Amino acid sequence: RGQRTEDRGQKTEGRMQKIATRNQQPATRNLQPDSGFTLLEIMVALSIIAIVLVSVYKMQAQTISMNHAARFYTTAPLLAQLKIAEVEIENPGEQTDNSGDFGDEFPGYRWNVVIDDIESEPLGNIAENLKQINVNVSFNTDEFTYSLRTYRFMQE
């Protein structure tokens, strides 16, 4: 009986040793040569970042451009109506061509007014007092232009 217990003890000890050696990892295993990022992975990541940044830049530039256009197409009709009101107040018979700017209040905005007589047989003598008024408002030397045409019956 004593020998059997010894044999069992040796067998158990042998099994434990196998398990212990199986779970041990060599110290060099933690220093794997393939740990970290490869050059290809870094290049792919940089390419994706570059594409995203270019897209964001284009979107921002387009937003700024659309903001300038929206500001012009909001302001220009009001300025054109202002010029038409000024023409109606002044004597239109004296004006045929006129141009200028809107001063310091609206820097970069320029205007041009052309007043033409209307000739129409069906209207007869009434057409003598009918005027065609063309107003052009431009911004930054024709970067944006807005045209407004109207007809007015004006007594001279």
mmCIF file with all atom_site columns, C-alpha atoms in Angstrom:
data_model
loop_
_atom_site.group_PDB
_atom_site.id
_atom_site.type_symbol
_atom_site.label_atom_id
_atom_site.label_alt_id
_atom_site.label_comp_id
_atom_site.label_asym_id
_atom_site.label_entity_id
_atom_site.label_seq_id
_atom_site.pdbx_PDB_ins_code
_atom_site.Cartn_x
_atom_site.Cartn_y
_atom_site.Cartn_z
_atom_site.occupancy
_atom_site.B_iso_or_equiv
_atom_site.pdbx_formal_charge
_atom_site.auth_seq_id
_atom_site.auth_comp_id
_atom_site.auth_asym_id
_atom_site.auth_atom_id
_atom_site.pdbx_PDB_model_num
ATOM 1   C CA . ARG A 1 1   ? 0.000   0.000   0.000   1.00 0.00 ? 1   ARG A CA 1
ATOM 2   C CA . GLY A 1 2   ? 2.758   2.383   0.735   1.00 0.00 ? 2   GLY A CA 1
ATOM 3   C CA . GLN A 1 3   ? 4.224   1.923   -2.718  1.00 0.00 ? 3   GLN A CA 1
ATOM 4   C CA . ARG A 1 4   ? 0.920   2.575   -4.390  1.00 0.00 ? 4   ARG A CA 1
ATOM 5   C CA . THR A 1 5   ? 0.545   5.876   -2.621  1.00 0.00 ? 5   THR A CA 1
ATOM 6   C CA . GLU A 1 6   ? 4.054   6.779   -3.703  1.00 0.00 ? 6   GLU A CA 1
ATOM 7   C CA . ASP A 1 7   ? 3.268   5.878   -7.307  1.00 0.00 ? 7   ASP A CA 1
ATOM 8   C CA . ARG A 1 8   ? 0.142   7.990   -7.202  1.00 0.00 ? 8   ARG A CA 1
ATOM 9   C CA . GLY A 1 9   ? 2.063   10.890  -5.750  1.00 0.00 ? 9   GLY A CA 1
ATOM 10  C CA . GLN A 1 10  ? 4.664   10.639  -8.505  1.00 0.00 ? 10  GLN A CA 1
ATOM 11  C CA . LYS A 1 11  ? 1.997   10.423  -11.186 1.00 0.00 ? 11  LYS A CA 1
ATOM 12  C CA . THR A 1 12  ? 0.184   13.434  -9.791  1.00 0.00 ? 12  THR A CA 1
ATOM 13  C CA . GLU A 1 13  ? 3.432   15.352  -9.526  1.00 0.00 ? 13  GLU A CA 1
ATOM 14  C CA . GLY A 1 14  ? 4.290   14.439  -13.122 1.00 0.00 ? 14  GLY A CA 1
ATOM 15  C CA . ARG A 1 15  ? 0.907   15.623  -14.364 1.00 0.00 ? 15  ARG A CA 1
ATOM 16  C CA . MET A 1 16  ? 1.222   18.901  -12.480 1.00 0.00 ? 16  MET A CA 1
ATOM 17  C CA . GLN A 1 17  ? 4.636   19.479  -13.976 1.00 0.00 ? 17  GLN A CA 1
ATOM 18  C CA . LYS A 1 18  ? 3.277   18.898  -17.498 1.00 0.00 ? 18  LYS A CA 1
ATOM 19  C CA . ILE A 1 19  ? 0.432   21.349  -16.890 1.00 0.00 ? 19  ILE A CA 1
ATOM 20  C CA . ALA A 1 20  ? 2.818   23.931  -15.427 1.00 0.00 ? 20  ALA A CA 1
ATOM 21  C CA . THR A 1 21  ? 5.231   23.656  -18.344 1.00 0.00 ? 21  THR A CA 1
ATOM 22  C CA . ARG A 1 22  ? 2.384   23.778  -20.832 1.00 0.00 ? 22  ARG A CA 1
ATOM 23  C CA . ASN A 1 23  ? 1.091   27.090  -19.377 1.00 0.00 ? 23  ASN A CA 1
ATOM 24  C CA . GLN A 1 24  ? 4.504   28.691  -19.276 1.00 0.00 ? 24  GLN A CA 1
ATOM 25  C CA . GLN A 1 25  ? 5.287   30.891  -22.239 1.00 0.00 ? 25  GLN A CA 1
ATOM 26  C CA . PRO A 1 26  ? 8.771   31.760  -23.278 1.00 0.00 ? 26  PRO A CA 1
ATOM 27  C CA . ALA A 1 27  ? 9.864   35.334  -22.453 1.00 0.00 ? 27  ALA A CA 1
ATOM 28  C CA . THR A 1 28  ? 10.579  36.092  -26.111 1.00 0.00 ? 28  THR A CA 1
ATOM 29  C CA . ARG A 1 29  ? 6.960   35.510  -27.088 1.00 0.00 ? 29  ARG A CA 1
ATOM 30  C CA . ASN A 1 30  ? 5.902   38.975  -25.778 1.00 0.00 ? 30  ASN A CA 1
ATOM 31  C CA . LEU A 1 31  ? 8.432   40.650  -28.065 1.00 0.00 ? 31  LEU A CA 1
ATOM 32  C CA . GLN A 1 32  ? 6.789   39.666  -31.323 1.00 0.00 ? 32  GLN A CA 1
ATOM 33  C CA . PRO A 1 33  ? 8.308   41.270  -34.405 1.00 0.00 ? 33  PRO A CA 1
ATOM 34  C CA . ASP A 1 34  ? 4.827   41.867  -35.945 1.00 0.00 ? 34  ASP A CA 1
ATOM 35  C CA . SER A 1 35  ? 3.420   43.915  -33.054 1.00 0.00 ? 35  SER A CA 1
ATOM 36  C CA . GLY A 1 36  ? 2.415   47.483  -34.112 1.00 0.00 ? 36  GLY A CA 1
ATOM 37  C CA . PHE A 1 37  ? 1.207   48.893  -37.422 1.00 0.00 ? 37  PHE A CA 1
ATOM 38  C CA . THR A 1 38  ? 2.629   48.104  -40.819 1.00 0.00 ? 38  THR A CA 1
ATOM 39  C CA . LEU A 1 39  ? 3.556   50.794  -43.294 1.00 0.00 ? 39  LEU A CA 1
ATOM 40  C CA . LEU A 1 40  ? 0.647   49.746  -45.506 1.00 0.00 ? 40  LEU A CA 1
ATOM 41  C CA . GLU A 1 41  ? -1.856  50.214  -42.671 1.00 0.00 ? 41  GLU A CA 1
ATOM 42  C CA . ILE A 1 42  ? -0.497  53.678  -41.920 1.00 0.00 ? 42  ILE A CA 1
ATOM 43  C CA . MET A 1 43  ? -0.632  54.676  -45.601 1.00 0.00 ? 43  MET A CA 1
ATOM 44  C CA . VAL A 1 44  ? -4.248  53.481  -45.909 1.00 0.00 ? 44  VAL A CA 1
ATOM 45  C CA . ALA A 1 45  ? -5.214  55.421  -42.767 1.00 0.00 ? 45  ALA A CA 1
ATOM 46  C CA . LEU A 1 46  ? -3.508  58.586  -44.056 1.00 0.00 ? 46  LEU A CA 1
ATOM 47  C CA . SER A 1 47  ? -5.231  58.202  -47.430 1.00 0.00 ? 47  SER A CA 1
ATOM 48  C CA . ILE A 1 48  ? -8.640  57.975  -45.773 1.00 0.00 ? 48  ILE A CA 1
ATOM 49  C CA . ILE A 1 49  ? -7.898  61.029  -43.620 1.00 0.00 ? 49  ILE A CA 1
ATOM 50  C CA . ALA A 1 50  ? -6.732  62.980  -46.693 1.00 0.00 ? 50  ALA A CA 1
ATOM 51  C CA . ILE A 1 51  ? -9.891  62.135  -48.647 1.00 0.00 ? 51  ILE A CA 1
ATOM 52  C CA . VAL A 1 52  ? -12.096 63.179  -45.734 1.00 0.00 ? 52  VAL A CA 1
ATOM 53  C CA . LEU A 1 53  ? -10.215 66.459  -45.206 1.00 0.00 ? 53  LEU A CA 1
ATOM 54  C CA . VAL A 1 54  ? -10.388 67.380  -48.901 1.00 0.00 ? 54  VAL A CA 1
ATOM 55  C CA . SER A 1 55  ? -14.130 66.697  -48.909 1.00 0.00 ? 55  SER A CA 1
ATOM 56  C CA . VAL A 1 56  ? -14.661 68.835  -45.814 1.00 0.00 ? 56  VAL A CA 1
ATOM 57  C CA . TYR A 1 57  ? -12.581 71.651  -47.348 1.00 0.00 ? 57  TYR A CA 1
ATOM 58  C CA . LYS A 1 58  ? -14.609 71.597  -50.582 1.00 0.00 ? 58  LYS A CA 1
ATOM 59  C CA . MET A 1 59  ? -17.861 71.606  -48.636 1.00 0.00 ? 59  MET A CA 1
ATOM 60  C CA . GLN A 1 60  ? -16.705 74.585  -46.560 1.00 0.00 ? 60  GLN A CA 1
ATOM 61  C CA . ALA A 1 61  ? -15.598 76.520  -49.660 1.00 0.00 ? 61  ALA A CA 1
ATOM 62  C CA . GLN A 1 62  ? -18.936 75.832  -51.351 1.00 0.00 ? 62  GLN A CA 1
ATOM 63  C CA . THR A 1 63  ? -20.806 76.998  -48.254 1.00 0.00 ? 63  THR A CA 1
ATOM 64  C CA . ILE A 1 64  ? -18.889 80.283  -48.221 1.00 0.00 ? 64  ILE A CA 1
ATOM 65  C CA . SER A 1 65  ? -19.542 80.800  -51.940 1.00 0.00 ? 65  SER A CA 1
ATOM 66  C CA . MET A 1 66  ? -23.255 80.101  -51.520 1.00 0.00 ? 66  MET A CA 1
ATOM 67  C CA . ASN A 1 67  ? -23.367 82.535  -48.605 1.00 0.00 ? 67  ASN A CA 1
ATOM 68  C CA . HIS A 1 68  ? -21.919 85.329  -50.803 1.00 0.00 ? 68  HIS A CA 1
ATOM 69  C CA . ALA A 1 69  ? -24.396 84.551  -53.586 1.00 0.00 ? 69  ALA A CA 1
ATOM 70  C CA . ALA A 1 70  ? -27.345 84.483  -51.185 1.00 0.00 ? 70  ALA A CA 1
ATOM 71  C CA . ARG A 1 71  ? -26.304 87.815  -49.693 1.00 0.00 ? 71  ARG A CA 1
ATOM 72  C CA . PHE A 1 72  ? -26.048 89.369  -53.172 1.00 0.00 ? 72  PHE A CA 1
ATOM 73  C CA . TYR A 1 73  ? -29.380 88.015  -54.422 1.00 0.00 ? 73  TYR A CA 1
ATOM 74  C CA . THR A 1 74  ? -31.044 89.311  -51.267 1.00 0.00 ? 74  THR A CA 1
ATOM 75  C CA . THR A 1 75  ? -29.505 92.793  -51.427 1.00 0.00 ? 75  THR A CA 1
ATOM 76  C CA . ALA A 1 76  ? -29.475 93.434  -55.200 1.00 0.00 ? 76  ALA A CA 1
ATOM 77  C CA . PRO A 1 77  ? -33.276 93.465  -55.756 1.00 0.00 ? 77  PRO A CA 1
ATOM 78  C CA . LEU A 1 78  ? -33.682 95.973  -52.937 1.00 0.00 ? 78  LEU A CA 1
ATOM 79  C CA . LEU A 1 79  ? -30.974 98.211  -54.386 1.00 0.00 ? 79  LEU A CA 1
ATOM 80  C CA . ALA A 1 80  ? -32.509 97.946  -57.875 1.00 0.00 ? 80  ALA A CA 1
ATOM 81  C CA . GLN A 1 81  ? -35.910 98.977  -56.501 1.00 0.00 ? 81  GLN A CA 1
ATOM 82  C CA . LEU A 1 82  ? -34.219 101.893 -54.735 1.00 0.00 ? 82  LEU A CA 1
ATOM 83  C CA . LYS A 1 83  ? -32.766 103.087 -58.056 1.00 0.00 ? 83  LYS A CA 1
ATOM 84  C CA . ILE A 1 84  ? -36.142 102.754 -59.789 1.00 0.00 ? 84  ILE A CA 1
ATOM 85  C CA . ALA A 1 85  ? -37.717 104.863 -57.044 1.00 0.00 ? 85  ALA A CA 1
ATOM 86  C CA . GLU A 1 86  ? -35.001 107.504 -57.504 1.00 0.00 ? 86  GLU A CA 1
ATOM 87  C CA . VAL A 1 87  ? -35.611 107.541 -61.277 1.00 0.00 ? 87  VAL A CA 1
ATOM 88  C CA . GLU A 1 88  ? -39.349 108.009 -60.739 1.00 0.00 ? 88  GLU A CA 1
ATOM 89  C CA . ILE A 1 89  ? -38.718 110.962 -58.419 1.00 0.00 ? 89  ILE A CA 1
ATOM 90  C CA . GLU A 1 90  ? -36.272 112.659 -60.811 1.00 0.00 ? 90  GLU A CA 1
ATOM 91  C CA . ASN A 1 91  ? -37.282 113.868 -64.244 1.00 0.00 ? 91  ASN A CA 1
ATOM 92  C CA . PRO A 1 92  ? -36.827 110.810 -66.482 1.00 0.00 ? 92  PRO A CA 1
ATOM 93  C CA . GLY A 1 93  ? -36.768 112.926 -69.637 1.00 0.00 ? 93  GLY A CA 1
ATOM 94  C CA . GLU A 1 94  ? -33.312 114.178 -68.708 1.00 0.00 ? 94  GLU A CA 1
ATOM 95  C CA . GLN A 1 95  ? -31.872 110.714 -68.053 1.00 0.00 ? 95  GLN A CA 1
ATOM 96  C CA . THR A 1 96  ? -31.023 108.135 -70.650 1.00 0.00 ? 96  THR A CA 1
ATOM 97  C CA . ASP A 1 97  ? -27.915 106.427 -69.274 1.00 0.00 ? 97  ASP A CA 1
ATOM 98  C CA . ASN A 1 98  ? -26.611 106.681 -65.782 1.00 0.00 ? 98  ASN A CA 1
ATOM 99  C CA . SER A 1 99  ? -24.282 104.610 -63.609 1.00 0.00 ? 99  SER A CA 1
ATOM 100 C CA . GLY A 1 100 ? -22.498 104.749 -60.290 1.00 0.00 ? 100 GLY A CA 1
ATOM 101 C CA . ASP A 1 101 ? -21.978 102.959 -57.013 1.00 0.00 ? 101 ASP A CA 1
ATOM 102 C CA . PHE A 1 102 ? -23.927 102.778 -53.780 1.00 0.00 ? 102 PHE A CA 1
ATOM 103 C CA . GLY A 1 103 ? -21.211 104.413 -51.678 1.00 0.00 ? 103 GLY A CA 1
ATOM 104 C CA . ASP A 1 104 ? -19.797 103.236 -48.381 1.00 0.00 ? 104 ASP A CA 1
ATOM 105 C CA . GLU A 1 105 ? -23.103 101.739 -47.294 1.00 0.00 ? 105 GLU A CA 1
ATOM 106 C CA . PHE A 1 106 ? -22.810 98.971  -49.899 1.00 0.00 ? 106 PHE A CA 1
ATOM 107 C CA . PRO A 1 107 ? -19.144 98.666  -50.918 1.00 0.00 ? 107 PRO A CA 1
ATOM 108 C CA . GLY A 1 108 ? -18.510 96.741  -54.129 1.00 0.00 ? 108 GLY A CA 1
ATOM 109 C CA . TYR A 1 109 ? -22.051 97.246  -55.463 1.00 0.00 ? 109 TYR A CA 1
ATOM 110 C CA . ARG A 1 110 ? -22.432 99.217  -58.701 1.00 0.00 ? 110 ARG A CA 1
ATOM 111 C CA . TRP A 1 111 ? -25.523 100.168 -60.667 1.00 0.00 ? 111 TRP A CA 1
ATOM 112 C CA . ASN A 1 112 ? -26.395 101.111 -64.226 1.00 0.00 ? 112 ASN A CA 1
ATOM 113 C CA . VAL A 1 113 ? -29.735 102.599 -65.315 1.00 0.00 ? 113 VAL A CA 1
ATOM 114 C CA . VAL A 1 114 ? -30.911 102.787 -68.929 1.00 0.00 ? 114 VAL A CA 1
ATOM 115 C CA . ILE A 1 115 ? -34.213 104.504 -69.775 1.00 0.00 ? 115 ILE A CA 1
ATOM 116 C CA . ASP A 1 116 ? -35.686 103.929 -73.216 1.00 0.00 ? 116 ASP A CA 1
ATOM 117 C CA . ASP A 1 117 ? -38.788 105.280 -74.914 1.00 0.00 ? 117 ASP A CA 1
ATOM 118 C CA . ILE A 1 118 ? -41.385 102.753 -76.031 1.00 0.00 ? 118 ILE A CA 1
ATOM 119 C CA . GLU A 1 119 ? -42.741 102.961 -79.555 1.00 0.00 ? 119 GLU A CA 1
ATOM 120 C CA . SER A 1 120 ? -45.999 101.149 -80.121 1.00 0.00 ? 120 SER A CA 1
ATOM 121 C CA . GLU A 1 121 ? -48.617 101.795 -82.788 1.00 0.00 ? 121 GLU A CA 1
ATOM 122 C CA . PRO A 1 122 ? -51.485 100.156 -80.890 1.00 0.00 ? 122 PRO A CA 1
ATOM 123 C CA . LEU A 1 123 ? -50.884 102.458 -77.909 1.00 0.00 ? 123 LEU A CA 1
ATOM 124 C CA . GLY A 1 124 ? -50.659 105.590 -80.061 1.00 0.00 ? 124 GLY A CA 1
ATOM 125 C CA . ASN A 1 125 ? -49.984 108.826 -78.150 1.00 0.00 ? 125 ASN A CA 1
ATOM 126 C CA . ILE A 1 126 ? -50.008 107.032 -74.797 1.00 0.00 ? 126 ILE A CA 1
ATOM 127 C CA . ALA A 1 127 ? -46.763 105.261 -75.765 1.00 0.00 ? 127 ALA A CA 1
ATOM 128 C CA . GLU A 1 128 ? -44.958 108.622 -75.785 1.00 0.00 ? 128 GLU A CA 1
ATOM 129 C CA . ASN A 1 129 ? -45.118 108.684 -71.975 1.00 0.00 ? 129 ASN A CA 1
ATOM 130 C CA . LEU A 1 130 ? -44.344 104.994 -71.496 1.00 0.00 ? 130 LEU A CA 1
ATOM 131 C CA . LYS A 1 131 ? -40.721 104.336 -70.496 1.00 0.00 ? 131 LYS A CA 1
ATOM 132 C CA . GLN A 1 132 ? -38.731 101.130 -70.221 1.00 0.00 ? 132 GLN A CA 1
ATOM 133 C CA . ILE A 1 133 ? -36.364 101.266 -67.240 1.00 0.00 ? 133 ILE A CA 1
ATOM 134 C CA . ASN A 1 134 ? -33.508 98.753  -67.106 1.00 0.00 ? 134 ASN A CA 1
ATOM 135 C CA . VAL A 1 135 ? -31.520 98.598  -63.875 1.00 0.00 ? 135 VAL A CA 1
ATOM 136 C CA . ASN A 1 136 ? -28.411 96.429  -63.540 1.00 0.00 ? 136 ASN A CA 1
ATOM 137 C CA . VAL A 1 137 ? -26.799 95.906  -60.146 1.00 0.00 ? 137 VAL A CA 1
ATOM 138 C CA . SER A 1 138 ? -23.384 94.240  -60.056 1.00 0.00 ? 138 SER A CA 1
ATOM 139 C CA . PHE A 1 139 ? -21.019 93.202  -57.299 1.00 0.00 ? 139 PHE A CA 1
ATOM 140 C CA . ASN A 1 140 ? -17.209 93.021  -57.383 1.00 0.00 ? 140 ASN A CA 1
ATOM 141 C CA . THR A 1 141 ? -16.805 93.996  -61.023 1.00 0.00 ? 141 THR A CA 1
ATOM 142 C CA . ASP A 1 142 ? -19.492 91.726  -62.451 1.00 0.00 ? 142 ASP A CA 1
ATOM 143 C CA . GLU A 1 143 ? -18.815 88.728  -60.195 1.00 0.00 ? 143 GLU A CA 1
ATOM 144 C CA . PHE A 1 144 ? -22.579 88.734  -59.637 1.00 0.00 ? 144 PHE A CA 1
ATOM 145 C CA . THR A 1 145 ? -25.137 90.678  -61.675 1.00 0.00 ? 145 THR A CA 1
ATOM 146 C CA . TYR A 1 146 ? -28.824 91.319  -61.185 1.00 0.00 ? 146 TYR A CA 1
ATOM 147 C CA . SER A 1 147 ? -31.065 92.907  -63.815 1.00 0.00 ? 147 SER A CA 1
ATOM 148 C CA . LEU A 1 148 ? -34.490 94.399  -63.327 1.00 0.00 ? 148 LEU A CA 1
ATOM 149 C CA . ARG A 1 149 ? -36.691 95.735  -66.121 1.00 0.00 ? 149 ARG A CA 1
ATOM 150 C CA . THR A 1 150 ? -39.877 97.645  -65.570 1.00 0.00 ? 150 THR A CA 1
ATOM 151 C CA . TYR A 1 151 ? -42.217 99.863  -67.547 1.00 0.00 ? 151 TYR A CA 1
ATOM 152 C CA . ARG A 1 152 ? -43.528 103.118 -66.161 1.00 0.00 ? 152 ARG A CA 1
ATOM 153 C CA . PHE A 1 153 ? -45.987 105.673 -67.397 1.00 0.00 ? 153 PHE A CA 1
ATOM 154 C CA . MET A 1 154 ? -44.259 108.998 -66.750 1.00 0.00 ? 154 MET A CA 1
ATOM 155 C CA . GLN A 1 155 ? -45.499 112.483 -67.484 1.00 0.00 ? 155 GLN A CA 1
ATOM 156 C CA . GLU A 1 156 ? -42.704 114.740 -68.709 1.00 0.00 ? 156 GLU A CA 1
#
